[in-house]
PDB file of C-alpha atoms in Angstrom:
ATOM      1  CA  MET A   1     -12.061  11.586  12.841  1.00 48.00           C
ATOM      2  CA  GLN A   2      -8.653   9.630  13.684  1.00 60.00           C
ATOM      3  CA  ALA A   3      -6.513  12.181  15.564  1.00 74.00           C
ATOM      4  CA  LYS A   4      -3.491  12.188  13.179  1.00 90.00           C
ATOM      5  CA  LEU A   5      -1.497  14.880  11.414  1.00 96.00           C
ATOM      6  CA  GLU A   6      -2.402  15.350   7.992  1.00 97.00           C
ATOM      7  CA  ALA A   7      -0.352  17.913   6.469  1.00 98.00           C
ATOM      8  CA  VAL A   8       2.877  20.210   7.190  1.00 98.00           C
ATOM      9  CA  ILE A   9       3.007  23.620   6.330  1.00 98.00           C
ATOM     10  CA  PHE A  10       6.058  25.106   5.279  1.00 98.00           C
ATOM     11  CA  ASP A  11       7.945  28.474   4.947  1.00 97.00           C
ATOM     12  CA  TRP A  12      10.504  29.140   2.717  1.00 97.00           C
ATOM     13  CA  ALA A  13      13.527  31.345   3.084  1.00 94.00           C
ATOM     14  CA  GLY A  14      15.350  30.331   6.330  1.00 96.00           C
ATOM     15  CA  THR A  15      13.123  27.232   6.349  1.00 98.00           C
ATOM     16  CA  ILE A  16      13.112  25.142   3.739  1.00 98.00           C
ATOM     17  CA  VAL A  17      15.877  27.125   1.225  1.00 97.00           C
ATOM     18  CA  ASP A  18      18.418  29.625   1.704  1.00 95.00           C
ATOM     19  CA  PHE A  19      19.783  28.961   4.814  1.00 97.00           C
ATOM     20  CA  GLY A  20      20.187  32.077   6.901  1.00 94.00           C
ATOM     21  CA  SER A  21      17.703  33.764   5.027  1.00 92.00           C
ATOM     22  CA  PHE A  22      20.018  35.863   2.947  1.00 89.00           C
ATOM     23  CA  ALA A  23      18.308  36.668  -0.097  1.00 86.00           C
ATOM     24  CA  PRO A  24      15.220  39.025   1.108  1.00 82.00           C
ATOM     25  CA  THR A  25      17.455  40.722   4.070  1.00 84.00           C
ATOM     26  CA  GLN A  26      20.447  42.148   1.740  1.00 86.00           C
ATOM     27  CA  ILE A  27      17.753  42.906  -0.948  1.00 89.00           C
ATOM     28  CA  PHE A  28      15.989  45.450   1.628  1.00 92.00           C
ATOM     29  CA  VAL A  29      19.416  47.508   2.349  1.00 93.00           C
ATOM     30  CA  ASP A  30      19.860  47.761  -1.571  1.00 93.00           C
ATOM     31  CA  ALA A  31      16.267  48.698  -2.411  1.00 94.00           C
ATOM     32  CA  PHE A  32      16.233  51.237   0.250  1.00 96.00           C
ATOM     33  CA  ARG A  33      19.897  52.567  -0.772  1.00 95.00           C
ATOM     34  CA  LEU A  34      18.444  52.505  -4.433  1.00 94.00           C
ATOM     35  CA  ALA A  35      15.512  54.071  -4.098  1.00 95.00           C
ATOM     36  CA  PHE A  36      16.394  56.618  -1.325  1.00 96.00           C
ATOM     37  CA  GLY A  37      20.096  56.694  -0.815  1.00 96.00           C
ATOM     38  CA  PHE A  38      18.983  55.292   2.674  1.00 97.00           C
ATOM     39  CA  GLU A  39      21.187  53.132   4.499  1.00 96.00           C
ATOM     40  CA  LEU A  40      19.923  50.170   6.639  1.00 95.00           C
ATOM     41  CA  SER A  41      22.024  47.638   8.381  1.00 93.00           C
ATOM     42  CA  LEU A  42      21.718  43.982   7.592  1.00 89.00           C
ATOM     43  CA  GLU A  43      20.604  43.599  11.339  1.00 89.00           C
ATOM     44  CA  GLU A  44      18.004  46.451  10.798  1.00 94.00           C
ATOM     45  CA  ALA A  45      16.684  44.407   7.561  1.00 92.00           C
ATOM     46  CA  ARG A  46      15.969  41.516   9.322  1.00 89.00           C
ATOM     47  CA  ALA A  47      14.072  42.555  12.042  1.00 88.00           C
ATOM     48  CA  PRO A  48      10.261  42.584  10.669  1.00 89.00           C
ATOM     49  CA  MET A  49      11.203  39.137   8.507  1.00 86.00           C
ATOM     50  CA  GLY A  50       8.081  36.928   8.066  1.00 83.00           C
ATOM     51  CA  LEU A  51       5.989  39.786   7.010  1.00 85.00           C
ATOM     52  CA  GLY A  52       4.816  40.325   3.447  1.00 84.00           C
ATOM     53  CA  LYS A  53       7.465  42.454   1.803  1.00 89.00           C
ATOM     54  CA  TRP A  54       5.430  45.732   1.427  1.00 91.00           C
ATOM     55  CA  GLN A  55       4.203  45.408   5.181  1.00 91.00           C
ATOM     56  CA  HIS A  56       8.153  44.554   5.839  1.00 92.00           C
ATOM     57  CA  ILE A  57       9.048  48.022   4.290  1.00 95.00           C
ATOM     58  CA  GLU A  58       6.182  49.619   6.306  1.00 95.00           C
ATOM     59  CA  ALA A  59       7.307  48.011   9.803  1.00 95.00           C
ATOM     60  CA  LEU A  60      11.040  48.932   9.392  1.00 96.00           C
ATOM     61  CA  GLY A  61       9.529  52.925   8.260  1.00 96.00           C
ATOM     62  CA  ARG A  62       8.204  52.643  11.761  1.00 95.00           C
ATOM     63  CA  ASP A  63      10.851  51.470  13.831  1.00 96.00           C
ATOM     64  CA  PRO A  64      11.845  54.148  15.958  1.00 96.00           C
ATOM     65  CA  GLN A  65      15.415  54.683  14.978  1.00 96.00           C
ATOM     66  CA  ILE A  66      15.194  54.193  11.263  1.00 97.00           C
ATOM     67  CA  ALA A  67      11.898  56.453  11.246  1.00 97.00           C
ATOM     68  CA  GLN A  68      13.936  59.287  13.339  1.00 97.00           C
ATOM     69  CA  ARG A  69      17.030  58.862  10.413  1.00 97.00           C
ATOM     70  CA  TRP A  70      14.823  59.323   8.002  1.00 97.00           C
ATOM     71  CA  ARG A  71      13.040  62.110   9.302  1.00 97.00           C
ATOM     72  CA  ALA A  72      16.158  63.662   9.728  1.00 97.00           C
ATOM     73  CA  GLN A  73      17.200  62.957   5.830  1.00 97.00           C
ATOM     74  CA  PHE A  74      14.080  64.082   4.271  1.00 97.00           C
ATOM     75  CA  GLY A  75      12.267  66.195   6.928  1.00 97.00           C
ATOM     76  CA  ARG A  76       9.015  63.968   6.980  1.00 96.00           C
ATOM     77  CA  ALA A  77       8.192  60.767   7.824  1.00 96.00           C
ATOM     78  CA  MET A  78       7.949  57.878   5.612  1.00 97.00           C
ATOM     79  CA  SER A  79       4.844  57.881   3.537  1.00 97.00           C
ATOM     80  CA  ASN A  80       3.128  55.120   1.650  1.00 96.00           C
ATOM     81  CA  GLU A  81       4.321  56.319  -1.818  1.00 97.00           C
ATOM     82  CA  ASP A  82       8.091  56.103  -0.417  1.00 97.00           C
ATOM     83  CA  ILE A  83       6.698  52.284   0.660  1.00 96.00           C
ATOM     84  CA  ASP A  84       5.454  51.984  -3.221  1.00 96.00           C
ATOM     85  CA  HIS A  85       8.762  53.320  -4.667  1.00 96.00           C
ATOM     86  CA  ILE A  86      10.745  51.217  -2.360  1.00 96.00           C
ATOM     87  CA  TYR A  87       8.717  47.865  -3.115  1.00 93.00           C
ATOM     88  CA  GLN A  88       8.769  48.108  -6.429  1.00 93.00           C
ATOM     89  CA  THR A  89      12.667  48.672  -6.349  1.00 94.00           C
ATOM     90  CA  PHE A  90      12.767  45.397  -4.348  1.00 90.00           C
ATOM     91  CA  LEU A  91      10.601  43.330  -6.674  1.00 88.00           C
ATOM     92  CA  PRO A  92      13.159  43.396  -9.624  1.00 89.00           C
ATOM     93  CA  LEU A  93      15.874  42.812  -7.370  1.00 89.00           C
ATOM     94  CA  GLN A  94      14.367  39.880  -5.620  1.00 85.00           C
ATOM     95  CA  ALA A  95      13.531  38.229  -8.513  1.00 84.00           C
ATOM     96  CA  GLU A  96      17.000  38.873 -10.111  1.00 84.00           C
ATOM     97  CA  ARG A  97      18.727  37.432  -7.233  1.00 84.00           C
ATOM     98  CA  VAL A  98      16.407  34.783  -5.851  1.00 88.00           C
ATOM     99  CA  ALA A  99      18.166  32.312  -7.608  1.00 89.00           C
ATOM    100  CA  ALA A 100      21.811  32.823  -5.729  1.00 89.00           C
ATOM    101  CA  HIS A 101      19.858  31.480  -2.372  1.00 90.00           C
ATOM    102  CA  ALA A 102      17.730  28.728  -3.647  1.00 93.00           C
ATOM    103  CA  ASP A 103      19.631  25.919  -2.478  1.00 96.00           C
ATOM    104  CA  LEU A 104      17.609  23.685  -0.005  1.00 98.00           C
ATOM    105  CA  ILE A 105      18.761  23.102   3.534  1.00 98.00           C
ATOM    106  CA  PRO A 106      20.305  20.097   4.143  1.00 98.00           C
ATOM    107  CA  GLY A 107      17.869  17.522   5.275  1.00 98.00           C
ATOM    108  CA  ALA A 108      15.205  19.197   3.901  1.00 98.00           C
ATOM    109  CA  LEU A 109      14.234  16.898   1.023  1.00 98.00           C
ATOM    110  CA  GLU A 110      14.424  13.777   3.304  1.00 98.00           C
ATOM    111  CA  VAL A 111      12.736  15.057   5.460  1.00 98.00           C
ATOM    112  CA  VAL A 112       9.619  16.077   2.901  1.00 98.00           C
ATOM    113  CA  ASP A 113      10.204  12.419   1.322  1.00 98.00           C
ATOM    114  CA  ASN A 114       9.497  11.178   4.390  1.00 98.00           C
ATOM    115  CA  LEU A 115       6.392  12.927   5.112  1.00 98.00           C
ATOM    116  CA  ARG A 116       5.206  12.044   1.892  1.00 98.00           C
ATOM    117  CA  ARG A 117       5.725   8.351   2.184  1.00 97.00           C
ATOM    118  CA  ARG A 118       3.809   8.689   5.753  1.00 96.00           C
ATOM    119  CA  GLY A 119       0.439  10.416   3.662  1.00 96.00           C
ATOM    120  CA  LEU A 120       0.903  13.859   4.624  1.00 98.00           C
ATOM    121  CA  LYS A 121       0.280  16.657   2.366  1.00 98.00           C
ATOM    122  CA  ILE A 122       2.885  19.551   2.156  1.00 98.00           C
ATOM    123  CA  GLY A 123       1.638  23.166   1.930  1.00 98.00           C
ATOM    124  CA  SER A 124       3.656  26.414   1.610  1.00 98.00           C
ATOM    125  CA  THR A 125       3.369  29.914   2.751  1.00 97.00           C
ATOM    126  CA  THR A 126       5.623  32.781   2.132  1.00 94.00           C
ATOM    127  CA  GLY A 127       5.971  36.744   2.550  1.00 88.00           C
ATOM    128  CA  TYR A 128       7.291  36.324  -1.178  1.00 89.00           C
ATOM    129  CA  PRO A 129       5.312  37.947  -3.674  1.00 88.00           C
ATOM    130  CA  ARG A 130       3.632  35.693  -6.307  1.00 92.00           C
ATOM    131  CA  GLN A 131       6.769  37.036  -9.101  1.00 88.00           C
ATOM    132  CA  VAL A 132       9.583  35.953  -7.065  1.00 89.00           C
ATOM    133  CA  MET A 133       8.079  32.660  -6.214  1.00 93.00           C
ATOM    134  CA  GLU A 134       7.419  31.540  -9.471  1.00 94.00           C
ATOM    135  CA  LYS A 135      11.019  31.823  -9.819  1.00 93.00           C
ATOM    136  CA  LEU A 136      11.692  30.333  -6.394  1.00 95.00           C
ATOM    137  CA  CYS A 137       9.445  27.415  -6.914  1.00 96.00           C
ATOM    138  CA  GLN A 138      11.207  26.627 -10.678  1.00 96.00           C
ATOM    139  CA  LEU A 139      14.522  26.215  -8.706  1.00 95.00           C
ATOM    140  CA  ALA A 140      13.525  24.112  -6.144  1.00 97.00           C
ATOM    141  CA  ALA A 141      11.518  22.162  -7.984  1.00 97.00           C
ATOM    142  CA  ALA A 142      14.955  21.582 -10.101  1.00 97.00           C
ATOM    143  CA  ASN A 143      16.332  20.572  -6.850  1.00 96.00           C
ATOM    144  CA  GLY A 144      13.805  17.933  -5.938  1.00 97.00           C
ATOM    145  CA  TYR A 145      11.151  20.001  -3.599  1.00 98.00           C
ATOM    146  CA  ALA A 146       7.584  21.023  -4.829  1.00 98.00           C
ATOM    147  CA  PRO A 147       5.291  21.113  -2.316  1.00 98.00           C
ATOM    148  CA  ASP A 148       1.518  20.345  -3.141  1.00 98.00           C
ATOM    149  CA  CYS A 149       0.075  24.129  -2.465  1.00 97.00           C
ATOM    150  CA  VAL A 150       2.214  27.555  -2.524  1.00 98.00           C
ATOM    151  CA  VAL A 151       0.306  30.945  -0.807  1.00 97.00           C
ATOM    152  CA  CYS A 152       2.409  34.023  -1.312  1.00 94.00           C
ATOM    153  CA  ALA A 153       1.973  36.917   0.660  1.00 87.00           C
ATOM    154  CA  ASP A 154       0.119  39.047  -2.195  1.00 90.00           C
ATOM    155  CA  ASP A 155      -2.309  36.242  -3.366  1.00 94.00           C
ATOM    156  CA  LEU A 156      -5.254  37.206  -0.801  1.00 92.00           C
ATOM    157  CA  PRO A 157      -7.100  40.178   0.187  1.00 90.00           C
ATOM    158  CA  ALA A 158      -7.139  39.643   3.709  1.00 88.00           C
ATOM    159  CA  GLY A 159      -3.270  40.464   4.021  1.00 80.00           C
ATOM    160  CA  SER A 160      -0.672  38.133   5.343  1.00 85.00           C
ATOM    161  CA  ARG A 161       1.347  37.491   8.525  1.00 92.00           C
ATOM    162  CA  PRO A 162       0.843  37.205  11.424  1.00 94.00           C
ATOM    163  CA  GLY A 163      -2.820  36.696  10.490  1.00 95.00           C
ATOM    164  CA  PRO A 164      -3.920  33.162   9.760  1.00 97.00           C
ATOM    165  CA  TRP A 165      -5.147  33.603   6.168  1.00 97.00           C
ATOM    166  CA  MET A 166      -2.295  32.374   3.788  1.00 97.00           C
ATOM    167  CA  ALA A 167      -1.917  28.567   6.084  1.00 97.00           C
ATOM    168  CA  LEU A 168      -5.838  28.680   6.572  1.00 97.00           C
ATOM    169  CA  GLN A 169      -5.709  28.948   2.238  1.00 97.00           C
ATOM    170  CA  CYS A 170      -3.343  25.829   2.456  1.00 97.00           C
ATOM    171  CA  VAL A 171      -6.081  24.167   3.989  1.00 97.00           C
ATOM    172  CA  GLN A 172      -8.668  24.713   1.746  1.00 97.00           C
ATOM    173  CA  ASN A 173      -6.203  23.823  -1.291  1.00 97.00           C
ATOM    174  CA  LEU A 174      -5.151  20.516   0.485  1.00 98.00           C
ATOM    175  CA  ALA A 175      -8.762  19.750   1.534  1.00 97.00           C
ATOM    176  CA  ILE A 176      -7.650  19.140   5.240  1.00 96.00           C
ATOM    177  CA  GLY A 177     -10.326  17.878   7.703  1.00 94.00           C
ATOM    178  CA  ALA A 178      -8.993  19.359  10.299  1.00 95.00           C
ATOM    179  CA  VAL A 179      -6.686  22.459  10.856  1.00 97.00           C
ATOM    180  CA  SER A 180      -5.303  20.641  14.304  1.00 96.00           C
ATOM    181  CA  HIS A 181      -3.858  17.950  11.938  1.00 97.00           C
ATOM    182  CA  CYS A 182      -1.707  20.587  10.574  1.00 98.00           C
ATOM    183  CA  VAL A 183       1.750  21.671  11.660  1.00 98.00           C
ATOM    184  CA  LYS A 184       3.249  24.879  10.850  1.00 98.00           C
ATOM    185  CA  VAL A 185       7.402  25.080  10.592  1.00 98.00           C
ATOM    186  CA  ASP A 186       8.481  28.579  10.210  1.00 98.00           C
ATOM    187  CA  ASP A 187      12.051  30.520  11.184  1.00 97.00           C
ATOM    188  CA  THR A 188      10.055  33.553  12.221  1.00 95.00           C
ATOM    189  CA  ALA A 189       7.515  35.250  14.807  1.00 96.00           C
ATOM    190  CA  PRO A 190       5.578  36.364  12.593  1.00 95.00           C
ATOM    191  CA  GLY A 191       5.244  32.856  10.621  1.00 96.00           C
ATOM    192  CA  ILE A 192       4.922  31.442  14.265  1.00 98.00           C
ATOM    193  CA  ALA A 193       2.033  33.919  15.122  1.00 97.00           C
ATOM    194  CA  GLU A 194       0.607  33.041  11.413  1.00 97.00           C
ATOM    195  CA  GLY A 195       0.057  28.981  12.250  1.00 98.00           C
ATOM    196  CA  ARG A 196      -1.221  29.922  16.090  1.00 98.00           C
ATOM    197  CA  ASN A 197      -3.910  32.177  14.389  1.00 98.00           C
ATOM    198  CA  ALA A 198      -4.731  29.627  12.176  1.00 98.00           C
ATOM    199  CA  GLY A 199      -5.327  27.040  14.943  1.00 98.00           C
ATOM    200  CA  MET A 200      -2.009  24.921  14.120  1.00 98.00           C
ATOM    201  CA  TRP A 201       0.704  23.281  15.992  1.00 98.00           C
ATOM    202  CA  THR A 202       3.662  25.173  15.499  1.00 98.00           C
ATOM    203  CA  VAL A 203       7.501  24.206  15.239  1.00 98.00           C
ATOM    204  CA  GLY A 204       9.908  27.116  15.261  1.00 98.00           C
ATOM    205  CA  VAL A 205      13.231  27.093  13.398  1.00 98.00           C
ATOM    206  CA  THR A 206      16.400  28.436  15.568  1.00 98.00           C
ATOM    207  CA  LEU A 207      19.668  28.291  13.745  1.00 98.00           C
ATOM    208  CA  SER A 208      18.977  27.960  10.414  1.00 98.00           C
ATOM    209  CA  GLY A 209      17.015  31.039  10.010  1.00 96.00           C
ATOM    210  CA  SER A 210      16.594  35.017   9.599  1.00 93.00           C
ATOM    211  CA  PRO A 211      16.666  35.735  13.724  1.00 94.00           C
ATOM    212  CA  ALA A 212      19.972  33.714  13.867  1.00 96.00           C
ATOM    213  CA  GLY A 213      21.461  35.287  10.580  1.00 93.00           C
ATOM    214  CA  TRP A 214      23.912  32.446   9.941  1.00 96.00           C
ATOM    215  CA  THR A 215      25.044  30.781   7.189  1.00 95.00           C
ATOM    216  CA  LEU A 216      25.186  27.000   6.642  1.00 97.00           C
ATOM    217  CA  GLN A 217      29.497  27.759   7.122  1.00 97.00           C
ATOM    218  CA  ASP A 218      28.815  29.920   9.869  1.00 97.00           C
ATOM    219  CA  PHE A 219      26.277  26.750  11.679  1.00 98.00           C
ATOM    220  CA  ARG A 220      28.625  24.466  10.746  1.00 97.00           C
ATOM    221  CA  ALA A 221      31.453  26.042  12.364  1.00 98.00           C
ATOM    222  CA  ALA A 222      30.058  27.162  15.697  1.00 97.00           C
ATOM    223  CA  LEU A 223      30.992  25.585  18.966  1.00 97.00           C
ATOM    224  CA  PRO A 224      28.575  23.967  20.875  1.00 97.00           C
ATOM    225  CA  GLN A 225      28.561  26.962  23.276  1.00 98.00           C
ATOM    226  CA  ALA A 226      28.070  29.304  20.353  1.00 98.00           C
ATOM    227  CA  GLN A 227      25.108  27.292  19.233  1.00 98.00           C
ATOM    228  CA  ALA A 228      23.644  26.958  22.482  1.00 98.00           C
ATOM    229  CA  ARG A 229      23.430  30.772  23.211  1.00 98.00           C
ATOM    230  CA  MET A 230      21.867  31.192  19.402  1.00 98.00           C
ATOM    231  CA  ARG A 231      19.500  28.475  19.987  1.00 98.00           C
ATOM    232  CA  ALA A 232      18.261  29.870  23.254  1.00 98.00           C
ATOM    233  CA  GLN A 233      17.678  33.466  22.193  1.00 97.00           C
ATOM    234  CA  VAL A 234      16.333  32.745  18.888  1.00 98.00           C
ATOM    235  CA  GLY A 235      14.443  30.242  20.767  1.00 98.00           C
ATOM    236  CA  ALA A 236      12.927  32.508  23.447  1.00 98.00           C
ATOM    237  CA  GLN A 237      11.552  34.781  20.235  1.00 97.00           C
ATOM    238  CA  LEU A 238       9.902  31.804  18.654  1.00 98.00           C
ATOM    239  CA  ARG A 239       8.744  30.619  22.243  1.00 98.00           C
ATOM    240  CA  ALA A 240       7.364  33.750  22.722  1.00 98.00           C
ATOM    241  CA  ALA A 241       5.237  33.817  19.864  1.00 97.00           C
ATOM    242  CA  GLY A 242       3.716  30.763  20.415  1.00 98.00           C
ATOM    243  CA  ALA A 243       5.817  27.536  18.845  1.00 98.00           C
ATOM    244  CA  HIS A 244       4.812  24.161  20.659  1.00 98.00           C
ATOM    245  CA  GLU A 245       8.197  23.251  19.840  1.00 98.00           C
ATOM    246  CA  LEU A 246      11.767  24.065  18.559  1.00 98.00           C
ATOM    247  CA  ILE A 247      13.914  22.639  16.519  1.00 98.00           C
ATOM    248  CA  ASP A 248      18.117  23.767  15.244  1.00 98.00           C
ATOM    249  CA  THR A 249      16.776  23.212  11.132  1.00 98.00           C
ATOM    250  CA  VAL A 250      14.469  21.363   9.273  1.00 98.00           C
ATOM    251  CA  ALA A 251      16.861  18.450   9.512  1.00 98.00           C
ATOM    252  CA  ASP A 252      15.383  17.894  12.955  1.00 98.00           C
ATOM    253  CA  LEU A 253      11.692  17.658  12.366  1.00 98.00           C
ATOM    254  CA  LEU A 254      10.762  14.257  12.728  1.00 98.00           C
ATOM    255  CA  PRO A 255      11.293  13.883  16.567  1.00 98.00           C
ATOM    256  CA  ALA A 256       9.443  17.153  16.483  1.00 98.00           C
ATOM    257  CA  LEU A 257       6.151  16.104  14.554  1.00 97.00           C
ATOM    258  CA  ALA A 258       6.462  12.476  16.581  1.00 96.00           C
ATOM    259  CA  ARG A 259       5.750  14.383  19.940  1.00 97.00           C
ATOM    260  CA  ILE A 260       2.838  16.752  18.447  1.00 97.00           C
ATOM    261  CA  GLU A 261       1.580  13.426  17.262  1.00 95.00           C
ATOM    262  CA  GLN A 262       1.579  12.115  20.563  1.00 95.00           C
ATOM    263  CA  ARG A 263       0.370  14.992  21.999  1.00 95.00           C
ATOM    264  CA  LEU A 264      -2.749  14.749  19.512  1.00 94.00           C
ATOM    265  CA  ALA A 265      -3.661  11.081  20.323  1.00 92.00           C
ATOM    266  CA  ALA A 266      -3.672  11.946  23.824  1.00 93.00           C
ATOM    267  CA  GLY A 267      -6.554  14.522  22.979  1.00 92.00           C
ATOM    268  CA  GLU A 268      -4.613  17.649  23.274  1.00 94.00           C
ATOM    269  CA  ARG A 269      -5.094  20.215  20.665  1.00 94.00           C
ATOM    270  CA  PRO A 270      -3.110  23.084  19.604  1.00 94.00           C
TER     271      PRO A 270
END
C-alpha cells in the first residue's frame, strides 16, 4: 500500500468552529449554577475540555478545590446522581446556545476544500452528545462544512476520549486502509491522546482552542510576544499529550500535513 495520508479527523469546538471554545465552557458554569446553585469559574470549567460532557462534569467534581467547595456547601462528595442532574441541565442549554458559537474558524473551509481536492476523507469526533451535534452539524453545513463522518461522545458504549474509540469508529466509517494514514487535529490534551491511542498522527491547535481561551478578537489583537507566550504554554500541554505537530489555528494545517507526509514517506509511523 502506498504510504500517503488518507484522512484527517477534526475535533469541533476550538478546532473547526467556535474560536476559543466558548459554547461548552460557559454552559458548564451555568449548568452547575442552575442545577445546584454552585459556582464555578470559567477557568475551572475549561480544565477537563475534550472529554465527553458527562465525564467532564465528573472530572470537575473530582478536582480537589472544586470537591472541597462542594463538600463544604453540601456536606458530601458529588455523586453520580448529582452528575446526572447537572448533565440533564446542561443538555438543553447547550442545544439552545450552540448556534451562538457555530461560526467556522477563519481558514477552516479553505483547508478542508484543499484536502478534499487532494482526495482525503474528512472525519470528525466530538465531546458533544448527538443531541447537540445534530443542530451544530446543520449550522456548519449551512456555512459550507459537512464532514464525511461525525462520531459523538455518546455514540459508543466503550466511551469517549482519551480512549481511541471515536477516532477508530471514523476509520471504520470512512473505510481507511491504515490507521497510520490518518491525522487527528484537536485543541485539547484528551483529543490529542485520543488520536495517539488510536495509532494516528496528531496535530495540536494552540491558539484557537479551549486552553488558550481567546476570542477571535483577542487573537487578532494579541501582540507577537503575547501570542508566543500562549503558544508555548498551550503547546507544552499538547506536546505532553503526544502531539506530533503544533499549529496556531486550523488555517495553518497544510504545512504540518506536508511534514507528516514526508515522515510517512520516509517510513516513520506515529
